[in-house]
JSON list of C-alpha atoms in Angstrom, two decimals:
[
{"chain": "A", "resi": 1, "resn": "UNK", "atom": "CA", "xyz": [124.15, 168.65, 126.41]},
{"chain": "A", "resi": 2, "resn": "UNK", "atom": "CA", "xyz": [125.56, 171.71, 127.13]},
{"chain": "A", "resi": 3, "resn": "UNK", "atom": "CA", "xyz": [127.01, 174.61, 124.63]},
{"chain": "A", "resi": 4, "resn": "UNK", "atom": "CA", "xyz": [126.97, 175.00, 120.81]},
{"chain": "A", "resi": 5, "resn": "UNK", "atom": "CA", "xyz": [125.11, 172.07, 119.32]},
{"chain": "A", "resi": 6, "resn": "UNK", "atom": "CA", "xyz": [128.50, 169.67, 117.58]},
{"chain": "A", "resi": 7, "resn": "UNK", "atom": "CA", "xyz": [126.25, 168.20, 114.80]},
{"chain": "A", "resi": 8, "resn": "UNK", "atom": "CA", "xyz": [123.69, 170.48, 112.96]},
{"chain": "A", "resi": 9, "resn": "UNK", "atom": "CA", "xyz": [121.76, 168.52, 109.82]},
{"chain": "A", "resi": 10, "resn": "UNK", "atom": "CA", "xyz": [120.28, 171.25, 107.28]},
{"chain": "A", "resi": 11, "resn": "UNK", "atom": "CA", "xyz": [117.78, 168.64, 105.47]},
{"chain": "A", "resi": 12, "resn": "UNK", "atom": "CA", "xyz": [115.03, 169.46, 102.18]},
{"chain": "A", "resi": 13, "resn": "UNK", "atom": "CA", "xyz": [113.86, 168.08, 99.51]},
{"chain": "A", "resi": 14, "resn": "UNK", "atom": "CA", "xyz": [116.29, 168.98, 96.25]},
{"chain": "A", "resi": 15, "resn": "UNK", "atom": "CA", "xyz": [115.77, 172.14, 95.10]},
{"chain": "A", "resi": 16, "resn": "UNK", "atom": "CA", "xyz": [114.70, 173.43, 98.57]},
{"chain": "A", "resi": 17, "resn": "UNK", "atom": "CA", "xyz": [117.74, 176.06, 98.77]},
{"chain": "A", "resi": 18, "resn": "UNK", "atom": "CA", "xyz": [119.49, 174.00, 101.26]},
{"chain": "A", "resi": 19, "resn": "UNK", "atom": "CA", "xyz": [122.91, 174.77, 99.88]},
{"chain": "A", "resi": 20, "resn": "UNK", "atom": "CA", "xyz": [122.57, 178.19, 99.35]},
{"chain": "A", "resi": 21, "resn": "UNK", "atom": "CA", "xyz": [121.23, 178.34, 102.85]},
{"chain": "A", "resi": 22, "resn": "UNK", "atom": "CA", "xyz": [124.49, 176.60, 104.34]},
{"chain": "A", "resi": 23, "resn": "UNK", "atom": "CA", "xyz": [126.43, 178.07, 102.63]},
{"chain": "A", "resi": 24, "resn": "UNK", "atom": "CA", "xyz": [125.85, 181.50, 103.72]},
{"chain": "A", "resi": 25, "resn": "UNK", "atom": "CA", "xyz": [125.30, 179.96, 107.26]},
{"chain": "A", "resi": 26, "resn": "UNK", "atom": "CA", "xyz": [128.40, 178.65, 107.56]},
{"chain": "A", "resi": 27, "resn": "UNK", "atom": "CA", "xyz": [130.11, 181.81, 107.48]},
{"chain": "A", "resi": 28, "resn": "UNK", "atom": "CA", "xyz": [128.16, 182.74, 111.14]},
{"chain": "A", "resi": 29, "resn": "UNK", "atom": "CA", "xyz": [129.43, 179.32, 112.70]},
{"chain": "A", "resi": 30, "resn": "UNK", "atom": "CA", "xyz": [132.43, 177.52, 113.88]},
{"chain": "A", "resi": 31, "resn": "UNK", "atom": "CA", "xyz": [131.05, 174.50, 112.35]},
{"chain": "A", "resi": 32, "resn": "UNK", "atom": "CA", "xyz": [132.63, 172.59, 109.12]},
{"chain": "A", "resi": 33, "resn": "UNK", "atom": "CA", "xyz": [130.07, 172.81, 106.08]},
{"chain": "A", "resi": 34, "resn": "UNK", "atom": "CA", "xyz": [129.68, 169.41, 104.70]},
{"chain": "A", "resi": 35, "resn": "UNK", "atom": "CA", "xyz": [127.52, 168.85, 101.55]},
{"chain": "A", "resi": 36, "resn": "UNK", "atom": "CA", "xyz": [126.48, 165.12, 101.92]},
{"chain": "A", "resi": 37, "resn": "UNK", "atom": "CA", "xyz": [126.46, 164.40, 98.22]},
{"chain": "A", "resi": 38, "resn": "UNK", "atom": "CA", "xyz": [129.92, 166.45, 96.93]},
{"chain": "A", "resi": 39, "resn": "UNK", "atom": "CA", "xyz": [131.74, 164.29, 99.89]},
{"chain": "A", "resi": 40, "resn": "UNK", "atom": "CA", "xyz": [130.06, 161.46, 98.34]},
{"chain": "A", "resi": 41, "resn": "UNK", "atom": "CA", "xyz": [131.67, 162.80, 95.22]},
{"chain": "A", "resi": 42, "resn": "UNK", "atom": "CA", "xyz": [135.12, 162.92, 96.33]},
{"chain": "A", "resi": 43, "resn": "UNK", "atom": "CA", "xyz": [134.92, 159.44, 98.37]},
{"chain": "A", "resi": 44, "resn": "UNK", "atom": "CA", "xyz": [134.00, 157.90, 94.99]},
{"chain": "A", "resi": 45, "resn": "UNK", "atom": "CA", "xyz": [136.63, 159.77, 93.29]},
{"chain": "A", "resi": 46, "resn": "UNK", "atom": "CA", "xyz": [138.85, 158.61, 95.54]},
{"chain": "A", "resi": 47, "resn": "UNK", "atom": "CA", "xyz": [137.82, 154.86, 94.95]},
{"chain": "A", "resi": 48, "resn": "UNK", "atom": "CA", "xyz": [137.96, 155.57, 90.83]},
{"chain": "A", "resi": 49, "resn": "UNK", "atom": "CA", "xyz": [134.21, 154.63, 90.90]},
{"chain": "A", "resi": 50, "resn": "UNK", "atom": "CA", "xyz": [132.90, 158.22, 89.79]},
{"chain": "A", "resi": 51, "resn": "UNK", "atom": "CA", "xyz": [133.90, 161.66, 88.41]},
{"chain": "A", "resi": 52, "resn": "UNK", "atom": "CA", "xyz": [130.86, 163.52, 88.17]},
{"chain": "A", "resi": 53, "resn": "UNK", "atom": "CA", "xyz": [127.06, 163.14, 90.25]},
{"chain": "A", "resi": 54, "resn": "UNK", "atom": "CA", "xyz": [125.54, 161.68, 86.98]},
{"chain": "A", "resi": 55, "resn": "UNK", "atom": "CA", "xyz": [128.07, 158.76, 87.35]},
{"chain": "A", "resi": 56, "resn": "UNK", "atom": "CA", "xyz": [127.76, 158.30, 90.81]},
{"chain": "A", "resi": 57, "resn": "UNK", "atom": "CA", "xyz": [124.58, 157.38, 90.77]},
{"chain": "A", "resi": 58, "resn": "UNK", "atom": "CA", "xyz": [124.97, 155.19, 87.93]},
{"chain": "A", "resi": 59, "resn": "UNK", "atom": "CA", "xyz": [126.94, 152.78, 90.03]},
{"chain": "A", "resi": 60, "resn": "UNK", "atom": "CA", "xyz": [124.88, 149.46, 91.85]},
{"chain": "A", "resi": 61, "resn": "UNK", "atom": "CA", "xyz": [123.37, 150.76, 95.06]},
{"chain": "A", "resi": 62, "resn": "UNK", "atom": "CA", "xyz": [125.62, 148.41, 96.53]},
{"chain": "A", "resi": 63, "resn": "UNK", "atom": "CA", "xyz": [128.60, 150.71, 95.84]},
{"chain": "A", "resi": 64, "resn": "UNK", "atom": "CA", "xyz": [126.47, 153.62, 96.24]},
{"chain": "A", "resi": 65, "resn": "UNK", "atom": "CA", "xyz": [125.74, 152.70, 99.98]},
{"chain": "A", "resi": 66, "resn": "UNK", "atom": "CA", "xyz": [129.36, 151.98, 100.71]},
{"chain": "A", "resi": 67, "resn": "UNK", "atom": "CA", "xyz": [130.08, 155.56, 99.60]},
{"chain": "A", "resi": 68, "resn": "UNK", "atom": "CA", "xyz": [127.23, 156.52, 101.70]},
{"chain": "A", "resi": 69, "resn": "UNK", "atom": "CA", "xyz": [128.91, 155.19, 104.39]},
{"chain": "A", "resi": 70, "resn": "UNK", "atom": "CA", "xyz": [132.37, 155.77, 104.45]},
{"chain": "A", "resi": 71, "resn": "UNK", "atom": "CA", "xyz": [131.02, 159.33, 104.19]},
{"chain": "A", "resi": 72, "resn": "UNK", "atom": "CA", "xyz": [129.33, 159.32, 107.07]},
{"chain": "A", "resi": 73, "resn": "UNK", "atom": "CA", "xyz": [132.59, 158.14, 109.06]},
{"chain": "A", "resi": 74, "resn": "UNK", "atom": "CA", "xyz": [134.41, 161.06, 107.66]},
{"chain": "A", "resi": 75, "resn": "UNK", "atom": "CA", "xyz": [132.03, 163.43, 109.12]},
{"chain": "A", "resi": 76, "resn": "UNK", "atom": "CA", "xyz": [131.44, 161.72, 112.45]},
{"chain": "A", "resi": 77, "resn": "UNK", "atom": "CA", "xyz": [135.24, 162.34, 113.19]},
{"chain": "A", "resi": 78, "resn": "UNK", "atom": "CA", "xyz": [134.95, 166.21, 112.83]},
{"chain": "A", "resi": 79, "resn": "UNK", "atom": "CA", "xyz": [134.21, 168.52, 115.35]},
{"chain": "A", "resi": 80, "resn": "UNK", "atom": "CA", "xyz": [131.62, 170.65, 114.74]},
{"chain": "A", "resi": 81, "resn": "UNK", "atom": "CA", "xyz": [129.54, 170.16, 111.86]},
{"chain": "A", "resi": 82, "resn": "UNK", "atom": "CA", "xyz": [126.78, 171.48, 109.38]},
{"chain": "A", "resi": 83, "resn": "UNK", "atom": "CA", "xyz": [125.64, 169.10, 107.04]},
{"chain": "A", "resi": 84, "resn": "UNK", "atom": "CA", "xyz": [123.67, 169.45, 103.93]},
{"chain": "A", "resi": 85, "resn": "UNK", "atom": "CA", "xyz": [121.72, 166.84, 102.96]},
{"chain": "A", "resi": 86, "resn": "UNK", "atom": "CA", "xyz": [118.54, 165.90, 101.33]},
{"chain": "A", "resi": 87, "resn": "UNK", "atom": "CA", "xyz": [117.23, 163.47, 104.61]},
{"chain": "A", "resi": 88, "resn": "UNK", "atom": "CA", "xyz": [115.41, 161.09, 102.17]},
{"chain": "A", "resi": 89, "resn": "UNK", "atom": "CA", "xyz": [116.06, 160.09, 98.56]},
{"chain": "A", "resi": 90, "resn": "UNK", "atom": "CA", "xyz": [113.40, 158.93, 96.65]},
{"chain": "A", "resi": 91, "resn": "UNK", "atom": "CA", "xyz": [114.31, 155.74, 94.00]},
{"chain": "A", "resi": 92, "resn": "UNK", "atom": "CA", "xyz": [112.61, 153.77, 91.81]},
{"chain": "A", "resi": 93, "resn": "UNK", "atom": "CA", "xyz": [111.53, 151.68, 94.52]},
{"chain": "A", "resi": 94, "resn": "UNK", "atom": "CA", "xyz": [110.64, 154.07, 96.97]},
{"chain": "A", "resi": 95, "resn": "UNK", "atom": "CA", "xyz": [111.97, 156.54, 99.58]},
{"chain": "A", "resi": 96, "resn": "UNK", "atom": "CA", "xyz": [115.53, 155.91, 101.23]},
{"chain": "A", "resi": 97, "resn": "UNK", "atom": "CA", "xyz": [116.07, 158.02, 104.44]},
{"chain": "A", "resi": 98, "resn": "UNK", "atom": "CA", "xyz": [119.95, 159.76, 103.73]},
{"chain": "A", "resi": 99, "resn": "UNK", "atom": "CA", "xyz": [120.40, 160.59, 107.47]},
{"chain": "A", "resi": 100, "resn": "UNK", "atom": "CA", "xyz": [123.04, 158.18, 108.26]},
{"chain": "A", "resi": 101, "resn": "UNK", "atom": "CA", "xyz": [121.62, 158.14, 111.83]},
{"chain": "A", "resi": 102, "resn": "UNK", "atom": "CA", "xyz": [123.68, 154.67, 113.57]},
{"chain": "A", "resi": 103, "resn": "UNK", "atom": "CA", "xyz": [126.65, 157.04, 112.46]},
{"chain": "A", "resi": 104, "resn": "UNK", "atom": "CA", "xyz": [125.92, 160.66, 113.13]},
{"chain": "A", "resi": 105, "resn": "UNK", "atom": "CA", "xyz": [123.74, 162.11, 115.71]},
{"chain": "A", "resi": 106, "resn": "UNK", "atom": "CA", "xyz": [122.55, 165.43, 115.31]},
{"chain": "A", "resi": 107, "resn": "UNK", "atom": "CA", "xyz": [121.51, 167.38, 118.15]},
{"chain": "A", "resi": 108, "resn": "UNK", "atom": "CA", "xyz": [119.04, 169.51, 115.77]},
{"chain": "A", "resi": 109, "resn": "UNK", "atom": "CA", "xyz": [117.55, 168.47, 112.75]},
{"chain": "A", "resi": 110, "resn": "UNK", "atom": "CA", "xyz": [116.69, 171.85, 110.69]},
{"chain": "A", "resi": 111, "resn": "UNK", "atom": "CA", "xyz": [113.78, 170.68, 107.79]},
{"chain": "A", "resi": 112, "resn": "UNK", "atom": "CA", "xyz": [114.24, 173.44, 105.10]},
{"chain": "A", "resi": 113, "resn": "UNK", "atom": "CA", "xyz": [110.78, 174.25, 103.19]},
{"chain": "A", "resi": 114, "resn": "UNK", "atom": "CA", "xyz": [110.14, 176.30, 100.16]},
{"chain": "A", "resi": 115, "resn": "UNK", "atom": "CA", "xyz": [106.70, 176.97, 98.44]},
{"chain": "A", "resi": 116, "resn": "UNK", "atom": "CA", "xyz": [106.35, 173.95, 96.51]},
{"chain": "A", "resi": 117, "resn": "UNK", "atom": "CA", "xyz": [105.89, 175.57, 93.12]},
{"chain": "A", "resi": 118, "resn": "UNK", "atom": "CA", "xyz": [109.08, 177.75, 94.06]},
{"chain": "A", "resi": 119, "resn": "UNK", "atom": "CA", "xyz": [111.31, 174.26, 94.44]},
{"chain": "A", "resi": 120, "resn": "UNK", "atom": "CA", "xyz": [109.71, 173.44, 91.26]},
{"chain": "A", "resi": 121, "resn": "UNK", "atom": "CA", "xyz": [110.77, 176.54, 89.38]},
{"chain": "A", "resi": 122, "resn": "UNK", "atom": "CA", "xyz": [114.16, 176.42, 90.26]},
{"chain": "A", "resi": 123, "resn": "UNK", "atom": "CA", "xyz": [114.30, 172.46, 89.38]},
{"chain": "A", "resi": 124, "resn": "UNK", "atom": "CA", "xyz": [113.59, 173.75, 86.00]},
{"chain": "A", "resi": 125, "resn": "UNK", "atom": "CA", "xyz": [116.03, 176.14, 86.03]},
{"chain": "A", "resi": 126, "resn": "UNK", "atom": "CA", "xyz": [118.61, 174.12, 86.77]},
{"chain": "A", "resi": 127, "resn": "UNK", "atom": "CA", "xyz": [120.24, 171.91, 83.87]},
{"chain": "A", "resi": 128, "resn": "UNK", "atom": "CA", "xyz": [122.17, 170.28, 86.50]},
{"chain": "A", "resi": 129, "resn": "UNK", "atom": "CA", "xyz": [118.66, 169.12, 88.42]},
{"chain": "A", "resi": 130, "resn": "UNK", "atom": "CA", "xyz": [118.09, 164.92, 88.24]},
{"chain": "A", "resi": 131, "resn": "UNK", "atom": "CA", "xyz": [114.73, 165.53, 89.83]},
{"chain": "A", "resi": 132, "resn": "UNK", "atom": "CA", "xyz": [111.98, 165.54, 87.95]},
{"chain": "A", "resi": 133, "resn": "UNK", "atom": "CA", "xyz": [108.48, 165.64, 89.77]},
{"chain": "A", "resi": 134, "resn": "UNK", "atom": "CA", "xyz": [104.77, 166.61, 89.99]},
{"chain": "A", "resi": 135, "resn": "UNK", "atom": "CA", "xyz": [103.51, 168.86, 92.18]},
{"chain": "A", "resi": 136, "resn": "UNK", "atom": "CA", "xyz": [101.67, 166.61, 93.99]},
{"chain": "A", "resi": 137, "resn": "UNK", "atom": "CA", "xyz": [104.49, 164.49, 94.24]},
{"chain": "A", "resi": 138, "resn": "UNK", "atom": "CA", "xyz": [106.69, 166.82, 96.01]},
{"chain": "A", "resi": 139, "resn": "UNK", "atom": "CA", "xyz": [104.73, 167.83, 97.85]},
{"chain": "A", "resi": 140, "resn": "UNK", "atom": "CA", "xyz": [104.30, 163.64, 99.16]},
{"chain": "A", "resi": 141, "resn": "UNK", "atom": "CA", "xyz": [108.52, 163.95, 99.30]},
{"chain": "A", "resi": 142, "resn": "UNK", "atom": "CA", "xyz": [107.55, 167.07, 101.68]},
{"chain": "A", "resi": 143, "resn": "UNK", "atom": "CA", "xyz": [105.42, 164.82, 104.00]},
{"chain": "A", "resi": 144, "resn": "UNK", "atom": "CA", "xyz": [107.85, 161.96, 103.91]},
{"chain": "A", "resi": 145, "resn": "UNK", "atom": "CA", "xyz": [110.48, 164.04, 104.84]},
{"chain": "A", "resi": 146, "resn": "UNK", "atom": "CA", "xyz": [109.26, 165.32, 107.69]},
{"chain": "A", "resi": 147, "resn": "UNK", "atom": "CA", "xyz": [107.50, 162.25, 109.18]},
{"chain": "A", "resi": 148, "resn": "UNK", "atom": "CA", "xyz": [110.84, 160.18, 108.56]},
{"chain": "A", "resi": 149, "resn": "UNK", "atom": "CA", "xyz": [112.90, 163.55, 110.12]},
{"chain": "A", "resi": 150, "resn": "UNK", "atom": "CA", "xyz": [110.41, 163.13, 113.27]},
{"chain": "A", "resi": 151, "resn": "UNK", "atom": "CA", "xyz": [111.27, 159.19, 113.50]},
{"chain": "A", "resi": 152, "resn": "UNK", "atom": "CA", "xyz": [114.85, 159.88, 113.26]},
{"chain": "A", "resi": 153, "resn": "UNK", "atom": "CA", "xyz": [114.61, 162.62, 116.03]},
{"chain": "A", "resi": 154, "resn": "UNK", "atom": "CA", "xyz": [113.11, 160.41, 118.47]},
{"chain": "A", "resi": 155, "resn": "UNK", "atom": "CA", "xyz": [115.20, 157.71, 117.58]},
{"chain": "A", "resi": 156, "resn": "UNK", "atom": "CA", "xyz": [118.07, 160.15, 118.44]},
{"chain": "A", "resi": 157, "resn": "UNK", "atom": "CA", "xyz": [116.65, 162.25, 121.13]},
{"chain": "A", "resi": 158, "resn": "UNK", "atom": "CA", "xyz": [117.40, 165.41, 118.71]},
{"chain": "A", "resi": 159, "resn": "UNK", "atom": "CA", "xyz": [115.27, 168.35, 118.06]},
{"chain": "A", "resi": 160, "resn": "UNK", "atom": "CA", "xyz": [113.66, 168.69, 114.97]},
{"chain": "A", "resi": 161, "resn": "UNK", "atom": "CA", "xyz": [113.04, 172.94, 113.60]},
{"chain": "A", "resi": 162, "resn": "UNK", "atom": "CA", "xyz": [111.02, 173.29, 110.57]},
{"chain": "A", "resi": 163, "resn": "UNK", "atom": "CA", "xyz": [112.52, 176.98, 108.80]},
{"chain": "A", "resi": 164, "resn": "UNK", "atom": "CA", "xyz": [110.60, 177.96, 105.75]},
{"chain": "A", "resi": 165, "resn": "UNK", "atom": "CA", "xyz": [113.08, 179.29, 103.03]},
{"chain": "A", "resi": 166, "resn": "UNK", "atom": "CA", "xyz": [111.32, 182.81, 101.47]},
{"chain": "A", "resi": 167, "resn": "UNK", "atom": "CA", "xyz": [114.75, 184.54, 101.80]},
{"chain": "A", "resi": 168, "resn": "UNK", "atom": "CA", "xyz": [118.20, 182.64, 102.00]},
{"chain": "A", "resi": 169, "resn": "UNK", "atom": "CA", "xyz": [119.78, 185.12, 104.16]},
{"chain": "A", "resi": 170, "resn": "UNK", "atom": "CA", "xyz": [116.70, 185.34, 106.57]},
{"chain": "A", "resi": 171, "resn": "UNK", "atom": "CA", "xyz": [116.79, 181.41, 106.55]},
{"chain": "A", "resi": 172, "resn": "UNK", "atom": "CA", "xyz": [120.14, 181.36, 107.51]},
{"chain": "A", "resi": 173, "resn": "UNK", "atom": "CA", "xyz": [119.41, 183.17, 110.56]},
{"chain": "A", "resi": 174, "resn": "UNK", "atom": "CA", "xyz": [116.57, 181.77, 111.38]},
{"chain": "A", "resi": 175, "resn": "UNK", "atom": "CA", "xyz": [118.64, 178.84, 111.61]},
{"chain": "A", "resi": 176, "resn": "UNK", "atom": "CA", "xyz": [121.85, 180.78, 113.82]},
{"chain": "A", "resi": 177, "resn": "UNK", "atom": "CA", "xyz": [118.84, 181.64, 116.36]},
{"chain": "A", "resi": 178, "resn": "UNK", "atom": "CA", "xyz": [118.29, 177.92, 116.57]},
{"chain": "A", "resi": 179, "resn": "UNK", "atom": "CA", "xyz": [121.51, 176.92, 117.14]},
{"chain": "A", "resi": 180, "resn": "UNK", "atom": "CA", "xyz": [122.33, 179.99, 119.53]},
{"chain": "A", "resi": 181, "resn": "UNK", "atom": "CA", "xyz": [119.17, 179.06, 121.31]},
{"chain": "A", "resi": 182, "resn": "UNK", "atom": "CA", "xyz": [119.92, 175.79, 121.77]},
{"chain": "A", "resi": 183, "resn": "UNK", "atom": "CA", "xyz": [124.10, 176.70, 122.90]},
{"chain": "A", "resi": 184, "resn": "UNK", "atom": "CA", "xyz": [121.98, 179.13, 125.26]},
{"chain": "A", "resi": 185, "resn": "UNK", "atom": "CA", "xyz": [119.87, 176.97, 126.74]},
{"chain": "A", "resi": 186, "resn": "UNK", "atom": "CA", "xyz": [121.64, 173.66, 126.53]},
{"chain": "A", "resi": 187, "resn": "UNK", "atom": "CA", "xyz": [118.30, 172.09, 125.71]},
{"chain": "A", "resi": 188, "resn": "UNK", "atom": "CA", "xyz": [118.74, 170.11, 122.57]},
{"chain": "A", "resi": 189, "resn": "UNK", "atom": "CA", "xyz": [116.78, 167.65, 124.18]},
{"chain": "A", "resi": 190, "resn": "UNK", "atom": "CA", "xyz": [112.88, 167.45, 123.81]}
]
């Protein structure tokens, strides 16, 4: 592929600083920021299933996935996106990769890392935060992220970047060097 990358996936564990990150990288591309989960929001809002995150993921996973879904179609029809998303959900039963990858191809996979005790300092922080886990257990979600991130990539042919979050602005263009890079070269392709 040649040019600006058309699909750009900004994935991390919750509480990473992924949104924050997009957000402020969004205003340095052409491409459409999409958070995952607040389209999710509005699909189900839409349907009169949920008004709120808490009551989204009340519903059966059944409903859940459709949202998923029709979500993903939504986004595959735009041009150029950057999407926000967590990559893999853990549940009560395990993990549950979020990359809706039969739907959406990214060219470039970005994994967004914090210092694990950083993530877990602003979980606390936040009232808003569902995710409540040991150290030791984020730092598992960390692993699992990035080996299922690795299987989607060469499932895909996309390239995967780790960027290590220390600064939100400096993240953010660690991530426009990426994406310039990869416009420059036209190598998206391992």
């Amino acid at each position: 592929m040649k040019g600006v990358p058309r699909t750009v996936a900004v994935v991390g564990v919750p509480g990473t600083g992924k949104t924050t990150v997009c957000r402020i990288l969004s205003g340095m591309v052409r491409h459409t920021y999409i958070n995952y989960g607040e389209l999710m929001l509005r699909v189900a809002g839409e349907w009169n299933l949920a008004e709120t995150l808490e009551d989204l993921f009340k519903l059966p996973m059944d409903q859940q996935h459709l949202i998923w879904l029709e979500a993903a179609h939504r986004i595959r029809r735009l041009d150029y996106v950057l999407m926000d998303l967590h990559g893999l959900d853990r549940s009560p039963l395990g993990y549950l990769i979020s990359l809706p990858v039969d739907i959406i191809s990214p060219e470039i996979i970005v994994i967004l890392e914090s210092d694990p005790q950083s993530i877990l300092g602003r979980r606390m922080a936040d009232s808003k935060m569902r995710v409540r886990e040991s150290l030791e257990s984020l730092r598992e979600h960390m692993e699992m992220l990035r080996t299922s991130m690795f299987v989607c990539s060469a499932v895909l042919g996309s390239v995967v970047s780790i960027v290590e979050n220390h600064d939100p602005e400096e993240a953010a263009l660690d991530i426009l060097g990426i994406i310039d890079e990869a416009a420059w070269t036209g190598d998206t392709n391992p």
